[in-house]
Amino acid sequence: MNNLTKTELDNIYPLGENRTGKPIFITFKADWWGPCRMFEQVLNEVTPEYSGKIQMYKVDIEKEPGIAQQFSARGIPFTVMISKSGERQSQAGSLDKDTLKYYFEGLINKK
């Protein structure tokens, strides 16, 4: 999972248009926050299975507060899922392994 910068965000998702050709998953986190560290363990288990199918990014809210503000990430962990068409869905809080897989499958199959 790559760190997302403002420059890269502007390239892959300008003005709400997904230019990657794949769904996008972004997780917002802080390394010092326990729930984020726990969710990172789930991500490390699940995301390799979806490599190549979903563009995956992480955002440290302290290093990229502008991106966090742009997506209204007020509580962490916070996830944003963007379909190929640019439709966006977000959620505060961590997800368990099965729920994350369910969301990823839906994201891949969404037009």
Short mmCIF file of N, CA, C and O in Angstrom, two decimals, residues 31-90:
data_model
loop_
_atom_site.label_atom_id
_atom_site.label_comp_id
_atom_site.label_asym_id
_atom_site.label_seq_id
_atom_site.Cartn_x
_atom_site.Cartn_y
_atom_site.Cartn_z
N ASP A 31 -0.05 6.59 13.09
CA ASP A 31 0.74 5.45 13.58
C ASP A 31 0.64 5.25 15.10
O ASP A 31 0.76 4.14 15.58
N TRP A 32 0.41 6.31 15.84
CA TRP A 32 0.39 6.23 17.29
C TRP A 32 -0.97 5.79 17.85
O TRP A 32 -1.08 5.47 19.03
N TRP A 33 -2.01 5.75 17.03
CA TRP A 33 -3.37 5.45 17.51
C TRP A 33 -3.63 3.94 17.46
O TRP A 33 -3.55 3.32 16.42
N GLY A 34 -3.92 3.35 18.62
CA GLY A 34 -4.13 1.90 18.75
C GLY A 34 -5.10 1.30 17.74
O GLY A 34 -4.80 0.29 17.10
N PRO A 35 -6.30 1.87 17.58
CA PRO A 35 -7.24 1.30 16.60
C PRO A 35 -6.69 1.30 15.17
O PRO A 35 -6.97 0.38 14.40
N CYS A 36 -5.87 2.27 14.83
CA CYS A 36 -5.26 2.29 13.49
C CYS A 36 -4.23 1.17 13.35
O CYS A 36 -4.15 0.53 12.30
N ARG A 37 -3.47 0.94 14.41
CA ARG A 37 -2.48 -0.14 14.37
C ARG A 37 -3.17 -1.50 14.25
O ARG A 37 -2.71 -2.37 13.52
N MET A 38 -4.29 -1.66 14.94
CA MET A 38 -5.04 -2.92 14.85
C MET A 38 -5.62 -3.10 13.46
O MET A 38 -5.57 -4.20 12.89
N PHE A 39 -6.18 -2.04 12.87
CA PHE A 39 -6.75 -2.13 11.54
C PHE A 39 -5.66 -2.39 10.50
O PHE A 39 -5.88 -3.10 9.52
N GLU A 40 -4.47 -1.88 10.74
CA GLU A 40 -3.36 -2.11 9.82
C GLU A 40 -3.02 -3.60 9.73
O GLU A 40 -2.67 -4.11 8.67
N GLN A 41 -3.18 -4.32 10.83
CA GLN A 41 -2.95 -5.77 10.82
C GLN A 41 -3.95 -6.46 9.89
O GLN A 41 -3.60 -7.35 9.12
N VAL A 42 -5.22 -6.03 9.95
CA VAL A 42 -6.25 -6.58 9.06
C VAL A 42 -5.91 -6.25 7.62
O VAL A 42 -5.98 -7.11 6.73
N LEU A 43 -5.52 -5.00 7.36
CA LEU A 43 -5.16 -4.59 6.01
C LEU A 43 -3.99 -5.42 5.48
O LEU A 43 -4.00 -5.85 4.32
N ASN A 44 -2.99 -5.65 6.31
CA ASN A 44 -1.82 -6.43 5.89
C ASN A 44 -2.18 -7.86 5.52
O ASN A 44 -1.54 -8.48 4.67
N GLU A 45 -3.23 -8.40 6.16
CA GLU A 45 -3.70 -9.75 5.84
C GLU A 45 -4.51 -9.78 4.54
O GLU A 45 -4.36 -10.70 3.74
N VAL A 46 -5.36 -8.79 4.33
CA VAL A 46 -6.34 -8.83 3.25
C VAL A 46 -5.84 -8.20 1.95
O VAL A 46 -6.10 -8.73 0.87
N THR A 47 -5.14 -7.08 2.02
CA THR A 47 -4.82 -6.34 0.79
C THR A 47 -3.96 -7.09 -0.23
O THR A 47 -4.17 -6.88 -1.43
N PRO A 48 -3.03 -7.96 0.16
CA PRO A 48 -2.25 -8.65 -0.87
C PRO A 48 -3.12 -9.45 -1.86
O PRO A 48 -2.80 -9.57 -3.03
N GLU A 49 -4.23 -9.97 -1.38
CA GLU A 49 -5.15 -10.74 -2.21
C GLU A 49 -5.77 -9.88 -3.32
O GLU A 49 -6.18 -10.39 -4.36
N TYR A 50 -5.83 -8.57 -3.12
CA TYR A 50 -6.47 -7.66 -4.07
C TYR A 50 -5.47 -6.78 -4.83
O TYR A 50 -5.86 -5.89 -5.56
N SER A 51 -4.21 -7.08 -4.66
CA SER A 51 -3.17 -6.34 -5.37
C SER A 51 -3.38 -6.51 -6.88
O SER A 51 -3.62 -7.59 -7.36
N GLY A 52 -3.31 -5.41 -7.60
CA GLY A 52 -3.54 -5.45 -9.03
C GLY A 52 -4.99 -5.25 -9.43
O GLY A 52 -5.29 -4.95 -10.57
N LYS A 53 -5.90 -5.42 -8.48
CA LYS A 53 -7.33 -5.24 -8.75
C LYS A 53 -7.85 -3.90 -8.23
O LYS A 53 -8.82 -3.37 -8.75
N ILE A 54 -7.21 -3.42 -7.16
CA ILE A 54 -7.61 -2.16 -6.52
C ILE A 54 -6.34 -1.34 -6.27
O ILE A 54 -5.33 -1.87 -5.82
N GLN A 55 -6.40 -0.04 -6.58
CA GLN A 55 -5.30 0.87 -6.23
C GLN A 55 -5.44 1.16 -4.73
O GLN A 55 -6.47 1.68 -4.31
N MET A 56 -4.43 0.83 -3.95
CA MET A 56 -4.51 0.97 -2.50
C MET A 56 -3.52 2.01 -2.00
O MET A 56 -2.35 2.00 -2.37
N TYR A 57 -4.04 2.88 -1.14
CA TYR A 57 -3.23 3.97 -0.59
C TYR A 57 -3.49 4.13 0.89
O TYR A 57 -4.58 3.82 1.38
N LYS A 58 -2.50 4.67 1.58
CA LYS A 58 -2.69 5.06 2.98
C LYS A 58 -2.28 6.52 3.12
O LYS A 58 -1.42 7.02 2.39
N VAL A 59 -2.93 7.18 4.07
CA VAL A 59 -2.67 8.59 4.34
C VAL A 59 -2.44 8.76 5.83
O VAL A 59 -3.32 8.42 6.64
N ASP A 60 -1.28 9.26 6.20
CA ASP A 60 -1.02 9.63 7.59
C ASP A 60 -1.60 11.03 7.77
O ASP A 60 -1.15 11.98 7.12
N ILE A 61 -2.62 11.14 8.60
CA ILE A 61 -3.34 12.41 8.73
C ILE A 61 -2.48 13.54 9.26
O ILE A 61 -2.79 14.71 9.04
N GLU A 62 -1.39 13.21 9.94
CA GLU A 62 -0.50 14.26 10.44
C GLU A 62 0.44 14.78 9.35
O GLU A 62 0.85 15.92 9.38
N LYS A 63 0.77 13.93 8.38
CA LYS A 63 1.66 14.34 7.30
C LYS A 63 0.90 14.95 6.13
O LYS A 63 1.45 15.74 5.38
N GLU A 64 -0.36 14.56 5.95
CA GLU A 64 -1.18 15.04 4.83
C GLU A 64 -2.56 15.51 5.33
O GLU A 64 -3.59 14.97 4.94
N PRO A 65 -2.58 16.53 6.21
CA PRO A 65 -3.87 16.97 6.75
C PRO A 65 -4.82 17.52 5.68
O PRO A 65 -6.04 17.43 5.82
N GLY A 66 -4.28 18.04 4.58
CA GLY A 66 -5.12 18.57 3.51
C GLY A 66 -5.94 17.48 2.84
O GLY A 66 -7.11 17.69 2.50
N ILE A 67 -5.33 16.31 2.65
CA ILE A 67 -6.07 15.20 2.05
C ILE A 67 -7.15 14.71 3.01
O ILE A 67 -8.28 14.44 2.61
N ALA A 68 -6.81 14.62 4.29
CA ALA A 68 -7.79 14.22 5.29
C ALA A 68 -8.98 15.18 5.30
O ALA A 68 -10.14 14.76 5.35
N GLN A 69 -8.70 16.45 5.21
CA GLN A 69 -9.75 17.46 5.19
C GLN A 69 -10.58 17.35 3.91
O GLN A 69 -11.81 17.44 3.96
N GLN A 70 -9.95 17.12 2.79
CA GLN A 70 -10.66 17.00 1.51
C GLN A 70 -11.69 15.86 1.55
O GLN A 70 -12.76 15.96 0.96
N PHE A 71 -11.37 14.77 2.25
CA PHE A 71 -12.27 13.62 2.34
C PHE A 71 -13.09 13.61 3.63
O PHE A 71 -13.76 12.63 3.93
N SER A 72 -13.01 14.70 4.41
CA SER A 72 -13.76 14.83 5.68
C SER A 72 -13.45 13.69 6.66
O SER A 72 -14.35 13.18 7.32
N ALA A 73 -12.19 13.31 6.73
CA ALA A 73 -11.77 12.26 7.65
C ALA A 73 -11.58 12.87 9.04
O ALA A 73 -10.55 13.44 9.34
N ARG A 74 -12.59 12.76 9.85
CA ARG A 74 -12.55 13.37 11.19
C ARG A 74 -12.21 12.36 12.28
O ARG A 74 -11.70 12.72 13.31
N GLY A 75 -12.57 11.12 12.07
CA GLY A 75 -12.24 10.06 13.02
C GLY A 75 -11.38 9.03 12.31
O GLY A 75 -11.54 8.81 11.11
N ILE A 76 -10.46 8.43 13.02
CA ILE A 76 -9.60 7.43 12.40
C ILE A 76 -9.65 6.12 13.18
O ILE A 76 -9.89 6.16 14.39
N PRO A 77 -9.44 5.00 12.52
CA PRO A 77 -9.21 4.87 11.10
C PRO A 77 -10.44 5.29 10.29
O PRO A 77 -11.57 5.22 10.76
N PHE A 78 -10.18 5.72 9.07
CA PHE A 78 -11.22 6.20 8.16
C PHE A 78 -10.88 5.65 6.78
O PHE A 78 -9.72 5.69 6.37
N THR A 79 -11.87 5.10 6.11
CA THR A 79 -11.62 4.53 4.79
C THR A 79 -12.48 5.21 3.73
O THR A 79 -13.62 5.61 4.01
N VAL A 80 -11.92 5.30 2.55
CA VAL A 80 -12.63 5.83 1.39
C VAL A 80 -12.47 4.81 0.27
O VAL A 80 -11.37 4.35 0.00
N MET A 81 -13.59 4.45 -0.35
CA MET A 81 -13.58 3.55 -1.49
C MET A 81 -14.18 4.28 -2.67
O MET A 81 -15.27 4.83 -2.57
N ILE A 82 -13.45 4.29 -3.77
CA ILE A 82 -13.87 5.01 -4.97
C ILE A 82 -14.00 4.01 -6.12
O ILE A 82 -13.03 3.31 -6.44
N SER A 83 -15.18 3.94 -6.71
CA SER A 83 -15.40 3.01 -7.81
C SER A 83 -14.68 3.49 -9.06
O SER A 83 -14.20 4.61 -9.13
N LYS A 84 -14.66 2.64 -10.07
CA LYS A 84 -14.04 3.01 -11.35
C LYS A 84 -14.71 4.25 -11.95
O LYS A 84 -14.06 5.04 -12.61
N SER A 85 -16.01 4.40 -11.68
CA SER A 85 -16.74 5.55 -12.23
C SER A 85 -16.55 6.82 -11.41
O SER A 85 -17.03 7.88 -11.79
N GLY A 86 -15.87 6.72 -10.25
CA GLY A 86 -15.62 7.89 -9.42
C GLY A 86 -16.57 8.04 -8.26
O GLY A 86 -16.43 8.95 -7.44
N GLU A 87 -17.54 7.14 -8.15
CA GLU A 87 -18.48 7.17 -7.03
C GLU A 87 -17.74 6.84 -5.74
O GLU A 87 -16.94 5.90 -5.69
N ARG A 88 -17.99 7.61 -4.71
CA ARG A 88 -17.22 7.53 -3.47
C ARG A 88 -18.08 7.08 -2.30
O ARG A 88 -19.21 7.52 -2.15
N GLN A 89 -17.51 6.22 -1.47
CA GLN A 89 -18.15 5.77 -0.24
C GLN A 89 -17.10 5.83 0.86
O GLN A 89 -15.94 5.47 0.64
N SER A 90 -17.48 6.31 2.03
CA SER A 90 -16.51 6.40 3.11
C SER A 90 -17.10 5.87 4.41
O SER A 90 -18.32 5.80 4.57
#
